[in-house]
mmCIF file of C-alpha atoms in Angstrom:
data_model
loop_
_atom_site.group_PDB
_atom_site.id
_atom_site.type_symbol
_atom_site.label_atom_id
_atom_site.label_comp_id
_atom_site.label_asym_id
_atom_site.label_seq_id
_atom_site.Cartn_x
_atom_site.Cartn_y
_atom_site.Cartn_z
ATOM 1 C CA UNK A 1 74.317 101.049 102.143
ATOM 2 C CA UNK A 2 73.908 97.429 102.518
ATOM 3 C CA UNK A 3 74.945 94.940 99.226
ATOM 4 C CA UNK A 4 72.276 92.329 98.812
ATOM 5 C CA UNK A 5 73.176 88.612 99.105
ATOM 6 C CA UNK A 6 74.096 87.477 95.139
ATOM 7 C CA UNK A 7 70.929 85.516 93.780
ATOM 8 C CA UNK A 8 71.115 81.783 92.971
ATOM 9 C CA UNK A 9 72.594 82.307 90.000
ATOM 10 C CA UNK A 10 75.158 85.040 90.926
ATOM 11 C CA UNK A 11 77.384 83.209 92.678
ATOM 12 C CA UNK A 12 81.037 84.789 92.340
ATOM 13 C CA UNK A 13 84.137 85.009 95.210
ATOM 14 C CA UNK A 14 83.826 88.952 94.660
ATOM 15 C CA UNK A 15 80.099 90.142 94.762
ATOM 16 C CA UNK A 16 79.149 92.768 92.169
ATOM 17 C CA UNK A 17 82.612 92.425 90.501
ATOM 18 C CA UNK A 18 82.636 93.262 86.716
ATOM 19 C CA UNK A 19 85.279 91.471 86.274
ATOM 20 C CA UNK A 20 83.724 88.210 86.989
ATOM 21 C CA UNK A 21 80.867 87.011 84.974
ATOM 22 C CA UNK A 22 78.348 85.193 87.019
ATOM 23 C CA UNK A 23 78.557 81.700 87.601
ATOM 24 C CA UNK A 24 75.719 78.928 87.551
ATOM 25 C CA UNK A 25 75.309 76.658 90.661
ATOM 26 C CA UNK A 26 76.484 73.374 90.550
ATOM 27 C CA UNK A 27 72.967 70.921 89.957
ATOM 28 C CA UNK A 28 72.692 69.963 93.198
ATOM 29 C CA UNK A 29 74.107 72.665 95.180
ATOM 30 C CA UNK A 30 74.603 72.746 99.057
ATOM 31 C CA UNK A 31 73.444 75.950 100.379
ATOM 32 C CA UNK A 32 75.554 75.576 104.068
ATOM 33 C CA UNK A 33 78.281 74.645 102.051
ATOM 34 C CA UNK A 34 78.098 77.735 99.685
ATOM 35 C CA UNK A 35 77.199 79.952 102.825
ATOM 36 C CA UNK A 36 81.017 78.589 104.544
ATOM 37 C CA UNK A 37 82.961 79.248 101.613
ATOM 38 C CA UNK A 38 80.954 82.830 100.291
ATOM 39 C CA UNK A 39 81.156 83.758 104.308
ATOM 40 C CA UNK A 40 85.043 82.983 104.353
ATOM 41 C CA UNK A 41 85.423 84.976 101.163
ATOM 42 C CA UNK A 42 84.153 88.181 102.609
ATOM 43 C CA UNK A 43 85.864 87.883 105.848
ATOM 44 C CA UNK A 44 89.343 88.052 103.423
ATOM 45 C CA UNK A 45 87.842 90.775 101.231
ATOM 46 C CA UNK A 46 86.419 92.905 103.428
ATOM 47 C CA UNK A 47 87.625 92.500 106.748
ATOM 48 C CA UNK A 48 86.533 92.307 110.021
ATOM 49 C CA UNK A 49 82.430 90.964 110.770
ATOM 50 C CA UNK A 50 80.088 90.903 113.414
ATOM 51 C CA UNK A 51 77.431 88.132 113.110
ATOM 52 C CA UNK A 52 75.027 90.685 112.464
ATOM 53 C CA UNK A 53 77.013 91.618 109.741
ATOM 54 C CA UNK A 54 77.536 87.946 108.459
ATOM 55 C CA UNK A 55 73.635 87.306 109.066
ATOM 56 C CA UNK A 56 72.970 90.422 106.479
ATOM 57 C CA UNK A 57 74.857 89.720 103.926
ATOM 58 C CA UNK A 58 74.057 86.625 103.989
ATOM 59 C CA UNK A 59 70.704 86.927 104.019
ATOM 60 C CA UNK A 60 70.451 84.191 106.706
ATOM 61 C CA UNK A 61 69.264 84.561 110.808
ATOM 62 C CA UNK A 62 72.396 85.314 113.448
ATOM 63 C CA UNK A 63 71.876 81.727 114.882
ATOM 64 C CA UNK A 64 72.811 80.380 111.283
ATOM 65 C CA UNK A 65 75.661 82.761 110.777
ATOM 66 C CA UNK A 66 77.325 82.228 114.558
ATOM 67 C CA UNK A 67 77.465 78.433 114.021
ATOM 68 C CA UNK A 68 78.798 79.148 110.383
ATOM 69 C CA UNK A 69 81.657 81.561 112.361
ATOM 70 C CA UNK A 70 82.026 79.044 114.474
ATOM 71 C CA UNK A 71 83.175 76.517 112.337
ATOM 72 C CA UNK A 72 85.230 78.508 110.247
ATOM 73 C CA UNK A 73 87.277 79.501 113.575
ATOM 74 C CA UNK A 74 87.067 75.515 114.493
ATOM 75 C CA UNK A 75 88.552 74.969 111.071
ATOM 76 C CA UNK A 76 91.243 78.166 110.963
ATOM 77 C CA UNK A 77 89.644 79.809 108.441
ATOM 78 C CA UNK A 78 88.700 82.637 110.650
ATOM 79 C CA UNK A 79 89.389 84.101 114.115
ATOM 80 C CA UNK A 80 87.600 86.050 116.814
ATOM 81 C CA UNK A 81 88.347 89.020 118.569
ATOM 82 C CA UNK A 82 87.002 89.489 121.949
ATOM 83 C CA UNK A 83 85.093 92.666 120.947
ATOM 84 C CA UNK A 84 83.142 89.882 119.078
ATOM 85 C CA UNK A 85 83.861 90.846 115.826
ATOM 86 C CA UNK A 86 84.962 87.845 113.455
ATOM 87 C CA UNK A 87 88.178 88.179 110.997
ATOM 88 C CA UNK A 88 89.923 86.130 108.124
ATOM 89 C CA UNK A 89 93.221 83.978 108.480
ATOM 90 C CA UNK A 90 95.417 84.109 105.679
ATOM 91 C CA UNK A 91 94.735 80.270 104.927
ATOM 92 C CA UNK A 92 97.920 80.722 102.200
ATOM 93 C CA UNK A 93 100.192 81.301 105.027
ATOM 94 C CA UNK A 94 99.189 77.569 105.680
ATOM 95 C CA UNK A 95 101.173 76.972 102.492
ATOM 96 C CA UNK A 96 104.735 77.678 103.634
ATOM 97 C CA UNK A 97 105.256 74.639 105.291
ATOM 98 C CA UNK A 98 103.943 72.795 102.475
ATOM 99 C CA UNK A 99 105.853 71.008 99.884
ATOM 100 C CA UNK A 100 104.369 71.651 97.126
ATOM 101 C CA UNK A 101 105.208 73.551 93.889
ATOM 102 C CA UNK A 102 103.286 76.070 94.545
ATOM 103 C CA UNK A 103 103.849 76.381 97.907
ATOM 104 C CA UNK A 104 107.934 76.497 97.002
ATOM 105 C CA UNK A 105 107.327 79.081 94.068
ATOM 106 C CA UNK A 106 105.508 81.358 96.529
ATOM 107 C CA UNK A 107 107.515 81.237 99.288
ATOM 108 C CA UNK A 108 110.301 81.865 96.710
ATOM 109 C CA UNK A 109 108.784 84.881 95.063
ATOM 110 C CA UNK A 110 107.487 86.815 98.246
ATOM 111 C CA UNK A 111 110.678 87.994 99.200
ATOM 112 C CA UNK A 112 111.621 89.321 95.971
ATOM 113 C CA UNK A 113 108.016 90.593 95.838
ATOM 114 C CA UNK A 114 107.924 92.703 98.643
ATOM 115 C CA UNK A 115 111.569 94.568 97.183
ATOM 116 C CA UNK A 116 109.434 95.322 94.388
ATOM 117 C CA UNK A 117 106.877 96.782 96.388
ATOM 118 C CA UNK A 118 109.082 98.805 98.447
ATOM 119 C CA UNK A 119 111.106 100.067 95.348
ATOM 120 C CA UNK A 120 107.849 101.294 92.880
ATOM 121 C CA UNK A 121 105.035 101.519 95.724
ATOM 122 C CA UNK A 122 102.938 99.379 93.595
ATOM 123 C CA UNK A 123 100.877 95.875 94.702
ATOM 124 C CA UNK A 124 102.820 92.905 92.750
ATOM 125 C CA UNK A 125 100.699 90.146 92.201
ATOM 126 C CA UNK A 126 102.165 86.391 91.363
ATOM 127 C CA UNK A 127 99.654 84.235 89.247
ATOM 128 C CA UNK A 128 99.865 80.666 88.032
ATOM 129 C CA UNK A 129 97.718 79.336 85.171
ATOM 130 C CA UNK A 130 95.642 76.262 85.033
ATOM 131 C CA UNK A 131 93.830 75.669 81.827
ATOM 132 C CA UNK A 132 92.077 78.710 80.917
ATOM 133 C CA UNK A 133 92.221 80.489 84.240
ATOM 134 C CA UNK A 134 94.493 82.191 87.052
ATOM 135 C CA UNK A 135 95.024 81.845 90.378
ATOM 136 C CA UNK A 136 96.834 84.194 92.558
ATOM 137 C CA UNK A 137 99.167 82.824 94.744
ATOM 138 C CA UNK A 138 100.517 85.437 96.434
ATOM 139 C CA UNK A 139 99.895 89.004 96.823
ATOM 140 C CA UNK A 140 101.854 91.944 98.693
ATOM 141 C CA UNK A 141 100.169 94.919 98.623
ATOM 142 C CA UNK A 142 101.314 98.923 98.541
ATOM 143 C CA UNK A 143 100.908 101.818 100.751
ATOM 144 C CA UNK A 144 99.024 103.446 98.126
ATOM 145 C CA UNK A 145 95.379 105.041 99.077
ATOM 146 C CA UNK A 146 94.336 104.042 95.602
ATOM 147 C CA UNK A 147 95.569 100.179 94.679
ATOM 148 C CA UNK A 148 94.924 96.938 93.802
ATOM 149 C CA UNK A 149 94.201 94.875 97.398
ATOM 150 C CA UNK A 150 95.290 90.764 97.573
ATOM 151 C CA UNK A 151 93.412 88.534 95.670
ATOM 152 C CA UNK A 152 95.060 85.233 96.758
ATOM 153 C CA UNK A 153 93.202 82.424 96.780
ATOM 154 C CA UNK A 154 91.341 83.809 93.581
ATOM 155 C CA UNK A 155 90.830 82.516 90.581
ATOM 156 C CA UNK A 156 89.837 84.489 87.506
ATOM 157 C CA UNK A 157 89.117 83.780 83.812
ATOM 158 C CA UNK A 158 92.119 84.319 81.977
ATOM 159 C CA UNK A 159 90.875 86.570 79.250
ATOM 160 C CA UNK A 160 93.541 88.738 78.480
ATOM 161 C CA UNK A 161 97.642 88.425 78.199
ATOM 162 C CA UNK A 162 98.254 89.750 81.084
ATOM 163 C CA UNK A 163 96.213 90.571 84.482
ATOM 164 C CA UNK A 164 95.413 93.786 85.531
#
């Protein structure tokens, strides 16, 4: 079963997500822009694409998907296999030579993060807020069948005390 391309006014990192209330588009909106980012989105969230695969859920012909997988490999936002299939780079990994706060808190935390995960087989999650949202900044995932998967990059209304 195929998932349809979110409308105009649907436009969310995580398609068909409860959790995420749909979003207007900015006023003057730029569709190849939007296509980049929502196309470098799935490639983290669900893996590994063909441009076939890009093209439908896009809703967009293989010639405008290849040169959109093209630049997000140009860019290191993506990479490509030789069986042709298209997958994400961890663009956060970028981060640890930064300098920045965040940066220094993640690369900080993920050590001390992944003994957590080894110890209660559970995904940890680190989250900074900014105004009335989070972001994750770092995710390390567990061996479980059933689990949470990374959501770096993300950012999320913060409704609640805590993130689930």
């Amino acid at each position: 079963m195929t998932q349809e391309a979110p409308s105009r006014t649907q436009y969310s990192v995580i398609q068909n997500c409860a959790t995420m209330p749909p979003k207007n588009p900015p006023a003057y909106a730029i569709s190849s822009v939007d296509h980049a980012l929502r196309l470098a989105a799935m490639l983290h969230l669900k893996g590994e694409l063909t441009v076939a695969e890009a093209a439908d859920r896009l809703g967009v012909a293989r010639s405008r998907a290849h040169r959109l997988l093209q630049m997000l490999v140009y860019r290191d936002f993506a990479v490509r296999s030789p069986d042709r299939r298209y997958g994400a780079v961890p663009i956060l990994q970028l981060a640890e030579h930064s300098r920045s706060a965040t940066a220094r808190l993640r690369s900080a935390a993920l050590p001390h993060m992944r003994r957590l995960v080894r110890a209660v087989d559970e995904s940890a999650h680190l989250t900074v807020r900014t105004g009335t949202e989070v972001r994750f900044i770092a995710s390390v995932e567990s061996t479980q069948a059933l689990r949470m998967g990374s959501r770096e990059g993300m950012v999320f209304p913060r409704t609640a005390r805590r993130v689930v």
